[in-house]
mmCIF file of C-alpha atoms and ligand atoms in Angstrom:
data_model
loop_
_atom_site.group_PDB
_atom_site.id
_atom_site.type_symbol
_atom_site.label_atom_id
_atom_site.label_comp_id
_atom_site.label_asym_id
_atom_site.label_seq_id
_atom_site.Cartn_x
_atom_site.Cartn_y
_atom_site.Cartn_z
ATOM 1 C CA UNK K 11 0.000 0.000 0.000
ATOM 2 C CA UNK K 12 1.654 3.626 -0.386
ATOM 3 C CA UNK K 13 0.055 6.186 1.783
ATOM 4 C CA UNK K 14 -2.732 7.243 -0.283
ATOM 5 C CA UNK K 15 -4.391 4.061 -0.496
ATOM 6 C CA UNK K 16 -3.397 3.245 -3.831
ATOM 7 C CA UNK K 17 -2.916 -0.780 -4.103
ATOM 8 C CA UNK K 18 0.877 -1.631 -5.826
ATOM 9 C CA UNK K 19 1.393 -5.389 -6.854
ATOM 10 C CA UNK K 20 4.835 -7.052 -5.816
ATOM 11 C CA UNK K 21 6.835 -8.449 -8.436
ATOM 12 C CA UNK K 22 5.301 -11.776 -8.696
ATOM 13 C CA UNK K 23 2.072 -10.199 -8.897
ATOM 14 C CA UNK K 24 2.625 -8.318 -11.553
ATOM 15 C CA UNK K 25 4.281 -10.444 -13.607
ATOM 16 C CA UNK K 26 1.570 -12.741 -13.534
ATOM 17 C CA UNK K 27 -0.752 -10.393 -14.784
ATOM 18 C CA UNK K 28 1.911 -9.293 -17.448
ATOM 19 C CA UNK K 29 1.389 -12.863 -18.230
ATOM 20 C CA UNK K 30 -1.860 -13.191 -17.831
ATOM 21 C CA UNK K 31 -2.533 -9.751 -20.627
ATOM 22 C CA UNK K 32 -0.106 -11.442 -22.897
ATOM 23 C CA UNK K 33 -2.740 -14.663 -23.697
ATOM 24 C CA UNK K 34 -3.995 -15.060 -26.769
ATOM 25 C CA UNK K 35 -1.184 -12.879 -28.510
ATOM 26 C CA UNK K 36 -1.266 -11.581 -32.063
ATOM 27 C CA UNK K 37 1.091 -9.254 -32.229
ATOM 28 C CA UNK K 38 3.592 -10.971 -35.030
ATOM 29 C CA UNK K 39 3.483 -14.128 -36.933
ATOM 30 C CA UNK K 40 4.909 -16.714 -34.530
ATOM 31 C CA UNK K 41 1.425 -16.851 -33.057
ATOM 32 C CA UNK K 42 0.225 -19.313 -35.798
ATOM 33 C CA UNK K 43 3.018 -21.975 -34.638
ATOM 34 C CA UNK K 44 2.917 -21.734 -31.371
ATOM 35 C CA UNK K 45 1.421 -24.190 -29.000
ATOM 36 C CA UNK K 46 2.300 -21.757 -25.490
ATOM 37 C CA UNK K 47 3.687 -18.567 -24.794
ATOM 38 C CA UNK K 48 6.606 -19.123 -22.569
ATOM 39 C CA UNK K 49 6.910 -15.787 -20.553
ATOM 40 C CA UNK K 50 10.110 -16.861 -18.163
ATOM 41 C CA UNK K 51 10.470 -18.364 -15.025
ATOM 42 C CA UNK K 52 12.427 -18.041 -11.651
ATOM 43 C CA UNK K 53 12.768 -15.016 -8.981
ATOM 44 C CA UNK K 54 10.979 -12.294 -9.872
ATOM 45 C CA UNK K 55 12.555 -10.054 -7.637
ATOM 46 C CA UNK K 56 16.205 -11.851 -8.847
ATOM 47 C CA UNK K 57 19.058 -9.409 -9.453
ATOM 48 C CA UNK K 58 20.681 -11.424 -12.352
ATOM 49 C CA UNK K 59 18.299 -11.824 -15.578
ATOM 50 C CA UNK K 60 19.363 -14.572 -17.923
ATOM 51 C CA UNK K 61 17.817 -13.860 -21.428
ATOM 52 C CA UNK K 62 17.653 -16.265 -24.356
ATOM 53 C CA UNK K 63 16.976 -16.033 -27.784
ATOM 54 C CA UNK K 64 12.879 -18.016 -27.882
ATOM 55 C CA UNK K 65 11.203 -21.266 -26.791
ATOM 56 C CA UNK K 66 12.657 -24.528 -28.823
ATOM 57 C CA UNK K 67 10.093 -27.659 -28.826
ATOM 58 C CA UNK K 68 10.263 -28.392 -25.352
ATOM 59 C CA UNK K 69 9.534 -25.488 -23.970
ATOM 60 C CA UNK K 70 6.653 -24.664 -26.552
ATOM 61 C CA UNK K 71 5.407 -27.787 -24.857
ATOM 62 C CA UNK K 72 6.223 -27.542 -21.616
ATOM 63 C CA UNK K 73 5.869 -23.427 -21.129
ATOM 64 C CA UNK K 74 9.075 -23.195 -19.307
ATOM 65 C CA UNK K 75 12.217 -21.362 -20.697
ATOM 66 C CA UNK K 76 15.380 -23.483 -21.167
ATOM 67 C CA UNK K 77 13.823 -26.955 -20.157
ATOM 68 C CA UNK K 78 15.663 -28.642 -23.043
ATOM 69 C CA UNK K 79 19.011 -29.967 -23.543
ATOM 70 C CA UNK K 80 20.665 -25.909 -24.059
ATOM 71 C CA UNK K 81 18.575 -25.776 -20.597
ATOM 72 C CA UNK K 82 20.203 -28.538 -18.840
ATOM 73 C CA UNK K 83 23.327 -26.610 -19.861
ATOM 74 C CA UNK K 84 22.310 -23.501 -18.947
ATOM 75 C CA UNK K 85 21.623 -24.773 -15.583
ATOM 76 C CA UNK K 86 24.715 -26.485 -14.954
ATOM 77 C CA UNK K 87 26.720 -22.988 -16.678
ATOM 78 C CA UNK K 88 24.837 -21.078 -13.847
ATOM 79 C CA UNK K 89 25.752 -23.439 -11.184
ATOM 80 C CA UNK K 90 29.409 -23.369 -12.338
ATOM 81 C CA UNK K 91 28.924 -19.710 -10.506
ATOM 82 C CA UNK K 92 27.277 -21.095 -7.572
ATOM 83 C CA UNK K 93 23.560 -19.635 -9.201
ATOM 84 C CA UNK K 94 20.553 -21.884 -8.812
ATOM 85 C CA UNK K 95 18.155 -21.211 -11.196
ATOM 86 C CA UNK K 96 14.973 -20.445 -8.775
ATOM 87 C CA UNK K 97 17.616 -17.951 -8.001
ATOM 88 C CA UNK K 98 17.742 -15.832 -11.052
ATOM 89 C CA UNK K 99 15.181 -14.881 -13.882
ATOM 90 C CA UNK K 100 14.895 -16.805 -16.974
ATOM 91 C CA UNK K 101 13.709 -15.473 -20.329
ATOM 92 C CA UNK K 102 13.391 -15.115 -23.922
ATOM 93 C CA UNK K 103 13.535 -11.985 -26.006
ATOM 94 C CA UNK K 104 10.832 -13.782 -27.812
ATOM 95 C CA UNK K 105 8.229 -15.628 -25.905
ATOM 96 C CA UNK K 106 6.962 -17.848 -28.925
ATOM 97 C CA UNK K 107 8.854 -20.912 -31.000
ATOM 98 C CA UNK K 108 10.133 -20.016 -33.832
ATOM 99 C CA UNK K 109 8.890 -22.227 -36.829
ATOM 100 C CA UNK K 110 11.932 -25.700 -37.184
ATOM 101 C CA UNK K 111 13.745 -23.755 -34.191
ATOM 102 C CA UNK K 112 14.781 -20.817 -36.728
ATOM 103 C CA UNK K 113 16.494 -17.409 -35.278
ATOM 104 C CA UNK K 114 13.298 -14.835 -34.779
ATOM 105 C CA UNK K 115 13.224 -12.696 -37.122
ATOM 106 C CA UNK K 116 13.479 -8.392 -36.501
ATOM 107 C CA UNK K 117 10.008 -8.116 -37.122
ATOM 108 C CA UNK K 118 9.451 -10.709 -34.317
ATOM 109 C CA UNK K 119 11.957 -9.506 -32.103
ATOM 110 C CA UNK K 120 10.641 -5.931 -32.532
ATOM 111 C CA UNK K 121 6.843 -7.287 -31.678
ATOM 112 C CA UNK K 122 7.928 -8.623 -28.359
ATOM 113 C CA UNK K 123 10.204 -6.209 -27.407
ATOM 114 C CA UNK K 124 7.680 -4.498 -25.329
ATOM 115 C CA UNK K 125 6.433 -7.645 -23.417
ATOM 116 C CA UNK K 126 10.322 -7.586 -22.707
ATOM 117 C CA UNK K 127 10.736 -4.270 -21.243
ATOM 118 C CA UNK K 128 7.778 -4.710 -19.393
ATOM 119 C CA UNK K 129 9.351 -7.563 -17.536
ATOM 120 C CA UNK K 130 12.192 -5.983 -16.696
ATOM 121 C CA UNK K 131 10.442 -2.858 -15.656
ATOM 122 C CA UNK K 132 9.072 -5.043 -12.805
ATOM 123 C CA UNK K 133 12.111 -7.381 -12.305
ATOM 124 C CA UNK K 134 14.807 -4.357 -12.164
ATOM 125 C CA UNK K 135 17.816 -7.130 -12.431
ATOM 126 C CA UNK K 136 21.482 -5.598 -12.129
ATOM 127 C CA UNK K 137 23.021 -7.777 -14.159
ATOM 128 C CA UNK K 138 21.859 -9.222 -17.312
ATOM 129 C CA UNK K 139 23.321 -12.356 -18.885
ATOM 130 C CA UNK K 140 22.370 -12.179 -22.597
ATOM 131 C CA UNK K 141 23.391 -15.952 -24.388
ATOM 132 C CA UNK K 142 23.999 -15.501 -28.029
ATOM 133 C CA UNK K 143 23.867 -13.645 -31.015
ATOM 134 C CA UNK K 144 20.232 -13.172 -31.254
ATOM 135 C CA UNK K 145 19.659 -11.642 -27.656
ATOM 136 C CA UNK K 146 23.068 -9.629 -27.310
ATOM 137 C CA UNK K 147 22.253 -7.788 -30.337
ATOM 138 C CA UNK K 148 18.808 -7.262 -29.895
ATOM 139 C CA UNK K 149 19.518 -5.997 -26.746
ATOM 140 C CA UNK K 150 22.380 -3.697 -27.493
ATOM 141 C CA UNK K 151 21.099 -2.912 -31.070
ATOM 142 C CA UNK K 152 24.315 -3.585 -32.700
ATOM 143 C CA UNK K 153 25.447 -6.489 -35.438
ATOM 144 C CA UNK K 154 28.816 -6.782 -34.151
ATOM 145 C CA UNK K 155 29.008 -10.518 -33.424
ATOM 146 C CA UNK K 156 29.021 -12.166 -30.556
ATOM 147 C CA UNK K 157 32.766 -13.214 -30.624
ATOM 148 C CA UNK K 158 33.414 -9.303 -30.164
ATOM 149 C CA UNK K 159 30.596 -8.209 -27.878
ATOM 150 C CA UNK K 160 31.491 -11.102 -25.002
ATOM 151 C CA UNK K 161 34.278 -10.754 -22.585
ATOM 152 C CA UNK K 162 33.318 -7.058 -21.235
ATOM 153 C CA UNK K 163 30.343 -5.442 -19.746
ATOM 154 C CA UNK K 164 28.241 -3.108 -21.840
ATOM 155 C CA UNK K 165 25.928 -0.098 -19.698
ATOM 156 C CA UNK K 166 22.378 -1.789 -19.916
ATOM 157 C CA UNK K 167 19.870 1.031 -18.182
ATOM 158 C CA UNK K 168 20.581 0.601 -14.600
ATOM 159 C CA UNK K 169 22.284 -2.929 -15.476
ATOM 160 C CA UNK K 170 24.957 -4.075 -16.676
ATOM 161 C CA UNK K 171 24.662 -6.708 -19.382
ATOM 162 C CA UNK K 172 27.188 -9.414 -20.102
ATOM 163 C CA UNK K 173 27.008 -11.296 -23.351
ATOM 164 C CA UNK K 174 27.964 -14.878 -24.009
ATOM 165 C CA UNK K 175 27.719 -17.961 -26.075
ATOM 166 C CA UNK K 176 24.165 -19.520 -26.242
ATOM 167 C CA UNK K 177 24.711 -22.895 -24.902
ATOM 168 C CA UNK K 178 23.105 -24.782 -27.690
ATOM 169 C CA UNK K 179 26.187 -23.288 -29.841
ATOM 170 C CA UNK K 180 28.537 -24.949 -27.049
ATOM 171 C CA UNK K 181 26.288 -28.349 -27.467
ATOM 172 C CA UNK K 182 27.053 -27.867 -31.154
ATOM 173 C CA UNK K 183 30.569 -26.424 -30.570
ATOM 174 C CA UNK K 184 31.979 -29.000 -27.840
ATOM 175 C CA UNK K 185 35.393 -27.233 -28.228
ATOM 176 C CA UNK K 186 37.479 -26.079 -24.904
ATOM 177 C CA UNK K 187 38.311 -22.720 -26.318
ATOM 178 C CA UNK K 188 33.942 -21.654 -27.167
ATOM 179 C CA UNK K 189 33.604 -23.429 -22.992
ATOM 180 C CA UNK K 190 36.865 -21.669 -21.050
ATOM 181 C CA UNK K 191 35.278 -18.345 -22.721
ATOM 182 C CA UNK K 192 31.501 -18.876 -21.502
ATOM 183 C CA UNK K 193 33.500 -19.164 -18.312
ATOM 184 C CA UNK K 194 34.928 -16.250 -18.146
ATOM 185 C CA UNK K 195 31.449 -14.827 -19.117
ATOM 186 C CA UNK K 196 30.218 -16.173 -16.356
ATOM 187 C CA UNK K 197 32.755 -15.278 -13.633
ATOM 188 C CA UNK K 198 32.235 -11.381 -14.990
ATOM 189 C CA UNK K 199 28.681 -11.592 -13.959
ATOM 190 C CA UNK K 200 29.134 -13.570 -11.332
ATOM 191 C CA UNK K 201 31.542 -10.703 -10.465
ATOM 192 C CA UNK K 202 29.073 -7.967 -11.183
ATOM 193 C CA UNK K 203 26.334 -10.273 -9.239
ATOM 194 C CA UNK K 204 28.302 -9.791 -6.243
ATOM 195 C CA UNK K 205 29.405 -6.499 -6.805
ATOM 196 C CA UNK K 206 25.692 -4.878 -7.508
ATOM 197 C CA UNK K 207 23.383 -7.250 -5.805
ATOM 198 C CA UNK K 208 20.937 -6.020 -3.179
ATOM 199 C CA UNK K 209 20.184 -8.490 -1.365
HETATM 200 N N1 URA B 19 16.904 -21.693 -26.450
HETATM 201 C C1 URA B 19 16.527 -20.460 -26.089
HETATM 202 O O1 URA B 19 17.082 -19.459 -26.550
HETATM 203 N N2 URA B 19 15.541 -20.340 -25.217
HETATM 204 C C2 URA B 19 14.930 -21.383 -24.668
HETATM 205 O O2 URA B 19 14.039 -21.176 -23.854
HETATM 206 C C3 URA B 19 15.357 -22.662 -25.057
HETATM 207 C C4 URA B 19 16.334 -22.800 -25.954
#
């Protein structure tokens, strides 16, 4: 309550109804293909935001982000860092599978960008860990790959976001060299986790 009466949801409130508005969702062609809208899971009040690129078939089924094989990845990546996932935020910068598990396109990308924004509005993370091409440049608005952007922080609003390699490139990609640098991704926001966190 603030002193004039006025009611103000807590995060998890709020995201559920962000949720809940977002059913039913026209606003760009990956509506036709979809089976569910997967709007993210985990703490909504988390300081570290872990943003993918959209649902694959598992999560279109399941309605979970990153419940897959990248997931099972993901998860142990983030425990490499001593993060459990319940502990952080997990999301897509599209919340709908992309047709044969194709990139989303810009038009896509720019269609959910505001459901995106939204979430983040309410989650206010510090640290943002962006996996991949598709989400670190959507996010940043550049094209400069994702070889160049990882490795150093980039100023992210009142975050700071650290790009990486999506972990379905390191499941294709088994090399030591693509794994010791998604390391060192993570130990920078690990870093920054520690550094920024407010709890
Ligand atoms: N890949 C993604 O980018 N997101 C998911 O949720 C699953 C796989």
């Amino acid at each position: 309550m603030t002193l004039d009466g006025d009611y103000l949801p807590d995060g998890a409130t709020a995201l559920r109804e962000q949720e809940r508005r977002l059913q039913g969702c026209q606003r760009c062609k990956l509506c036709h293909g979809r089976r569910t809208i997967v709007f993210g899971s985990g703490d909504p009040r988390a300081d570290l935001v872990v943003i993918g690129e959209g649902p694959g078939a598992d999560e279109d089924v399941q309605g979970l982000p990153f419940v897959g094989r990248a997931g099972q990845l993901l998860t142990r990546m983030l425990a490499s860092v001593d993060l459990a996932r319940d502990e952080v935020y997990i999301l897509n910068a599209v919340k709908c599978r992309p047709p044969g598990n194709r990139n989303p396109e810009a038009d896509e990308l720019a269609a959910c960008a505001p459901i995106l924004a939204e979430q983040l509005a309410v989650i206010q993370p510090k640290v943002v860990l962006a996996l991949g091409s598709v989400a670190a440049q959507s996010l940043l608005r550049t094209r400069e790959p994702i070889g160049k952007l990882r490795g150093r922080l980039h100023p992210y609003g009142n975050a700071v976001l650290v790009p990486t390699f999506h972990p379905a490139f390191l499941l294709r990609n088994p090399g030591q060299e693509y794994k010791r640098m998604a390391w060192e991704d993570l130990k920078l926001a690990r870093r920054e986790y520690d550094a920024r966190r407010s709890r």
